[in-house]
PDB file of C-alpha atoms in Angstrom:
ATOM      1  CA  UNK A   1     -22.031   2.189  23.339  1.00  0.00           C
ATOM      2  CA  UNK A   2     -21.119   1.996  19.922  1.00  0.00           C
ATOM      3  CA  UNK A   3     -18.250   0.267  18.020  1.00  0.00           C
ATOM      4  CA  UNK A   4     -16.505   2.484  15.212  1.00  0.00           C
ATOM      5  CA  UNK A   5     -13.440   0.164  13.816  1.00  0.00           C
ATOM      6  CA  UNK A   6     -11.055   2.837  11.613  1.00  0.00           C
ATOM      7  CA  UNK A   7      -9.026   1.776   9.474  1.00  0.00           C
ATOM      8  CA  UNK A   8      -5.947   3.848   7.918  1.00  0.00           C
ATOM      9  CA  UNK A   9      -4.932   3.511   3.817  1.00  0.00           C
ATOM     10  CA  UNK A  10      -3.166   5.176   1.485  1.00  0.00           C
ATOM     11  CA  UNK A  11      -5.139   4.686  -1.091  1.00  0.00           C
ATOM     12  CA  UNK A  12      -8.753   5.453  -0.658  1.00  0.00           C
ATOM     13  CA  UNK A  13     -10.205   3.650  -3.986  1.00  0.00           C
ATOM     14  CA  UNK A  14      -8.182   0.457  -3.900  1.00  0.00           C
ATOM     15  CA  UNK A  15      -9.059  -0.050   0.169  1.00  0.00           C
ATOM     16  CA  UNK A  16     -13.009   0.832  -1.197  1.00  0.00           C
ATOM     17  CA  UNK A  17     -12.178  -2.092  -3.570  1.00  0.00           C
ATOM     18  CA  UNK A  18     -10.399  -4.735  -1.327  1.00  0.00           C
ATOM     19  CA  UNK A  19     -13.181  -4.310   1.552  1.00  0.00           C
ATOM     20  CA  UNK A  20     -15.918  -3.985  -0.926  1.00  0.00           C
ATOM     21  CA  UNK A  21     -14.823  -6.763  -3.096  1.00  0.00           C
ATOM     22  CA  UNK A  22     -12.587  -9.173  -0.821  1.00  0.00           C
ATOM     23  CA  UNK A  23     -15.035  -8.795   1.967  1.00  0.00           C
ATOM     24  CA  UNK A  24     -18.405  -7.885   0.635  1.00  0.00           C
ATOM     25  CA  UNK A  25     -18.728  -4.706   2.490  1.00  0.00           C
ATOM     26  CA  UNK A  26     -20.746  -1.501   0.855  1.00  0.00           C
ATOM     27  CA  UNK A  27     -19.806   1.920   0.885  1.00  0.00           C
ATOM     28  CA  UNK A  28     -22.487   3.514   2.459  1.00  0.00           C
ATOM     29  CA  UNK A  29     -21.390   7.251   2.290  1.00  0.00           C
ATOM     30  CA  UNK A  30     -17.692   9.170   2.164  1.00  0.00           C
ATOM     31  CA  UNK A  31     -17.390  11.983   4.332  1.00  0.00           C
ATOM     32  CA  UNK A  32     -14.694  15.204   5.151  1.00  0.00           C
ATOM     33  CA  UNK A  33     -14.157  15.426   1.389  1.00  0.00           C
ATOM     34  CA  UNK A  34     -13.372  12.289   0.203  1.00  0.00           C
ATOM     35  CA  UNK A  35     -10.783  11.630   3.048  1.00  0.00           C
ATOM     36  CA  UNK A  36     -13.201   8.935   4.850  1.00  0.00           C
ATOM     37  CA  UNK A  37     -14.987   6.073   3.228  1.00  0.00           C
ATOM     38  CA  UNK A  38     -17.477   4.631   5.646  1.00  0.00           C
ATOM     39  CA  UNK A  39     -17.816   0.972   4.578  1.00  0.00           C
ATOM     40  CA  UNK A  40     -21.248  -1.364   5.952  1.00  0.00           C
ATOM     41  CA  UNK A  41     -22.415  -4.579   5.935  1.00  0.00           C
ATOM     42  CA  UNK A  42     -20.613  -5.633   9.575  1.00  0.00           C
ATOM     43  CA  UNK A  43     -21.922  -5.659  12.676  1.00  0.00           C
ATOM     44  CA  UNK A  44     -19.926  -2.078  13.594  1.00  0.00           C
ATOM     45  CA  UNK A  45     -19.552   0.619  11.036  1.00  0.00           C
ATOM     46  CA  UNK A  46     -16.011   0.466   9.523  1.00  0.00           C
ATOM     47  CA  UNK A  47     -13.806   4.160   8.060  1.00  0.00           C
ATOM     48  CA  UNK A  48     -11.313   3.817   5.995  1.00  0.00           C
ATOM     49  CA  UNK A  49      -9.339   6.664   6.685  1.00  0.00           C
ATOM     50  CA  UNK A  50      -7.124   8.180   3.942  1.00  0.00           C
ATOM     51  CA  UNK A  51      -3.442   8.410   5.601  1.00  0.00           C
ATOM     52  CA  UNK A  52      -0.139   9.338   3.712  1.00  0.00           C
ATOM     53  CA  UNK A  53       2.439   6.822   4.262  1.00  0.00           C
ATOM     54  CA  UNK A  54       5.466   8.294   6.654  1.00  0.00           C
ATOM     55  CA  UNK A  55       2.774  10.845   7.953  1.00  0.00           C
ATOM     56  CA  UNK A  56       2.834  10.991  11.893  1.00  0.00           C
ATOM     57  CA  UNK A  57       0.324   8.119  13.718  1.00  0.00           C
ATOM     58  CA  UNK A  58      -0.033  10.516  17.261  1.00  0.00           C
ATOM     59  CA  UNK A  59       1.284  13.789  17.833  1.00  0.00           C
ATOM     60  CA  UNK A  60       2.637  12.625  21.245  1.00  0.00           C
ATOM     61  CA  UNK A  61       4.771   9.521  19.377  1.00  0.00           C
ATOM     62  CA  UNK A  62       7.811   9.017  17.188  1.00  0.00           C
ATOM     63  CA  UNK A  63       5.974   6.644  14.857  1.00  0.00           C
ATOM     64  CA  UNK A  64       4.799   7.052  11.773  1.00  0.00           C
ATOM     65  CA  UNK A  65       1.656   5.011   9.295  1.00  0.00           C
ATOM     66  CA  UNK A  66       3.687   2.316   7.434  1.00  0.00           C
ATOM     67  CA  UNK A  67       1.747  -0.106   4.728  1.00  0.00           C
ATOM     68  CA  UNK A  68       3.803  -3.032   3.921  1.00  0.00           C
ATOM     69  CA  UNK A  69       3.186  -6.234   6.433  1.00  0.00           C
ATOM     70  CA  UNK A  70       3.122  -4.946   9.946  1.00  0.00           C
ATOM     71  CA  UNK A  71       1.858  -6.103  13.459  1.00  0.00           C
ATOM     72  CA  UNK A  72      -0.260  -5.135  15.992  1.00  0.00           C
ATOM     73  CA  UNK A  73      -2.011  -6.802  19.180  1.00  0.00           C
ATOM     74  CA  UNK A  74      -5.512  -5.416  17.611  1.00  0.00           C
ATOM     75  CA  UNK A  75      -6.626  -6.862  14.334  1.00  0.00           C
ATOM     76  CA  UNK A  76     -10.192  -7.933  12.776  1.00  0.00           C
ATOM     77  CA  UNK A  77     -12.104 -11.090  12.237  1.00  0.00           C
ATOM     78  CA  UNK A  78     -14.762 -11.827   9.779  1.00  0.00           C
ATOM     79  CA  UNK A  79     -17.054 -14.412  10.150  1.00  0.00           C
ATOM     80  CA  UNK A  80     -18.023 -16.292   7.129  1.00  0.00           C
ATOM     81  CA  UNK A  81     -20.335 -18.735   6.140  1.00  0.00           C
ATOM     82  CA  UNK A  82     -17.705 -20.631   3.969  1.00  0.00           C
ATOM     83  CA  UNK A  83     -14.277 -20.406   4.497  1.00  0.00           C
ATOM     84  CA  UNK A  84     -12.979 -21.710   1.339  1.00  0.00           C
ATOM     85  CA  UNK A  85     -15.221 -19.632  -0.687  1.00  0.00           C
ATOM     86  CA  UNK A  86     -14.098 -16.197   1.666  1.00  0.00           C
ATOM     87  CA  UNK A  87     -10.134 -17.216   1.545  1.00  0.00           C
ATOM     88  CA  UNK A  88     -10.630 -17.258  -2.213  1.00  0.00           C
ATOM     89  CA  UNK A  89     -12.593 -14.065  -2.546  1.00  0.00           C
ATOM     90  CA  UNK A  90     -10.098 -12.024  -0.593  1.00  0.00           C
ATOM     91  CA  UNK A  91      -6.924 -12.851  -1.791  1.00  0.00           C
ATOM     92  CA  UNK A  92      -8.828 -12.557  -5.500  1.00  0.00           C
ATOM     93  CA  UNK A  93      -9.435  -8.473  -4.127  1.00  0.00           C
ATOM     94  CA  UNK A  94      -5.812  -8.323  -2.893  1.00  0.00           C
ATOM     95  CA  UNK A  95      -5.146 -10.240   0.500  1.00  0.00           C
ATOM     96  CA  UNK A  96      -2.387 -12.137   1.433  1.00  0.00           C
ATOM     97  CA  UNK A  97      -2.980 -15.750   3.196  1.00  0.00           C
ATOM     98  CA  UNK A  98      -0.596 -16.431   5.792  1.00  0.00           C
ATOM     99  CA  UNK A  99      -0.216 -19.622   5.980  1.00  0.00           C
ATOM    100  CA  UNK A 100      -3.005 -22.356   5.938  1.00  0.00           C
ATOM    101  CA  UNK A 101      -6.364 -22.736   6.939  1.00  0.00           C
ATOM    102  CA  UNK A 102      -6.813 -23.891  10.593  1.00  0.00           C
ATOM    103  CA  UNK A 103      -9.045 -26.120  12.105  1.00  0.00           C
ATOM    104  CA  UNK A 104     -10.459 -26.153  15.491  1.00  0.00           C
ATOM    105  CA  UNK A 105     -13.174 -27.569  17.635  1.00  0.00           C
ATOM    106  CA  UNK A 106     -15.144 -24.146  17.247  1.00  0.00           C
ATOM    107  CA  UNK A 107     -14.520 -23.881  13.184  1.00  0.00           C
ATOM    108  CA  UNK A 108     -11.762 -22.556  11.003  1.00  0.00           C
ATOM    109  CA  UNK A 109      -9.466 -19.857  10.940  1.00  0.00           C
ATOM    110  CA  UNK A 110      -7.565 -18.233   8.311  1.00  0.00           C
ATOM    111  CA  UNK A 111      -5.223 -15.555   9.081  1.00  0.00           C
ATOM    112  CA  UNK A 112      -4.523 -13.477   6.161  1.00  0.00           C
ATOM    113  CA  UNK A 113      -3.527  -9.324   5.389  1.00  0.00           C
ATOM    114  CA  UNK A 114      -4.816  -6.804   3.427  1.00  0.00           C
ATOM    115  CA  UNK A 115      -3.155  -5.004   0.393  1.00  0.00           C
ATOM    116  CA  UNK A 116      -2.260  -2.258   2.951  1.00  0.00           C
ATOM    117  CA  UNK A 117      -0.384  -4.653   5.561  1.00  0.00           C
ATOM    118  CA  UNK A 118      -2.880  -5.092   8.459  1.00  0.00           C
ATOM    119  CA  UNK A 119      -4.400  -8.365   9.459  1.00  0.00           C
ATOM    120  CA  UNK A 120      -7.137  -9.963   9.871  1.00  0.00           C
ATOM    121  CA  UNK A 121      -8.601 -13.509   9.996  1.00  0.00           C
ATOM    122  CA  UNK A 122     -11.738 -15.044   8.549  1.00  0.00           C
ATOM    123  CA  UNK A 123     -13.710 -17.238  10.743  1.00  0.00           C
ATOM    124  CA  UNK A 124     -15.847 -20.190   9.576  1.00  0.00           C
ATOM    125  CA  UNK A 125     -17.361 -20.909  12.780  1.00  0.00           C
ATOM    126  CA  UNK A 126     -19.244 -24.578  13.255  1.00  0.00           C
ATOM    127  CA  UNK A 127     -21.350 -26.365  15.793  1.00  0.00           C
ATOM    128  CA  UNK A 128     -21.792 -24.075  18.817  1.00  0.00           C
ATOM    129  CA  UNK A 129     -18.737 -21.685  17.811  1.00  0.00           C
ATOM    130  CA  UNK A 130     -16.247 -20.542  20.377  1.00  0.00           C
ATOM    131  CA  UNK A 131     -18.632 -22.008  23.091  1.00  0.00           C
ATOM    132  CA  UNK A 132     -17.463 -25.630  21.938  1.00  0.00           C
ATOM    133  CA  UNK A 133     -14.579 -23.811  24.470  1.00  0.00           C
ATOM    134  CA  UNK A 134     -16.530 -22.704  27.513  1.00  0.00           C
ATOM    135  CA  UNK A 135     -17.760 -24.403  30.289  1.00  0.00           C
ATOM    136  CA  UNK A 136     -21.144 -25.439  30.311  1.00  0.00           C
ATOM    137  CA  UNK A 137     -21.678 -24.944  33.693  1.00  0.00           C
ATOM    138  CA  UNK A 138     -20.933 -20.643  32.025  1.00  0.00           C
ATOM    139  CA  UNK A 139     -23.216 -20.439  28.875  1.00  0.00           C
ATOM    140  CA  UNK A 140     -26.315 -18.672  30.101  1.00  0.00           C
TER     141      UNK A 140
END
């Protein structure tokens, strides 16, 4: 199985920018003319899909794409090799930190948004990562 992460904007160029720029992604090709950038350089391919604001998000739901700040329970991390140094580039390209840098026994964790509203965290991960968390009697 494959992992496709899509990504709606209203403005195709500036989201090429932000991802390209803030995050050190490449545009690897742009497909159904010029509506779809696909972006590489993370472990999964990522579109960024070019989506009027106020245009319907399902047929089968009264909600429509919004791009100021907005939640959802599904958002992305990017692991970086220096946190400081991948805060600064992103809100350079656009991003919005929310609040301060965290520290934890796996690493550190910055929650920020992009210039179209969704989230997203960079991850500075140290020692053994997340499995400074797990059991050891569970790590293969």
């Amino acid at each position: 199985m494959e992992l496709m992460v899509n990504i709606d904007v209203d403005d195709l160029e500036k989201a090429i920018a932000f991802y390209s720029d803030g995050l050190g992604l490449r545009l690897a090709r742009r497909l159904f003319d010029d509506s779809v950038a696909e972006m590489s350089g993370a472990s999964s391919t990522i579109q960024l899909l070019l989506k009027a604001a106020g245009s319907p998000a399902a047929s089968s739901a009264p909600v429509t794409r919004r791009y100021r700040r907005h939640w959802t329970p599904v958002h992305l991390d990017f692991a970086v090799e220096d946190i400081s140094a991948g805060v600064e580039r992103a809100i350079r390209a656009g991003a919005t930190l929310e609040g301060t840098v965290e520290s934890h026994a796996w690493g550190h964790l910055a929650t920020l948004s992009d210039p179209f509203g969704h989230g997203l965290c960079l991850l500075e991960f140290r020692g053994r990562g997340y499995d400074e968390l797990a059991e050891p009697n569970l790590i293969p």
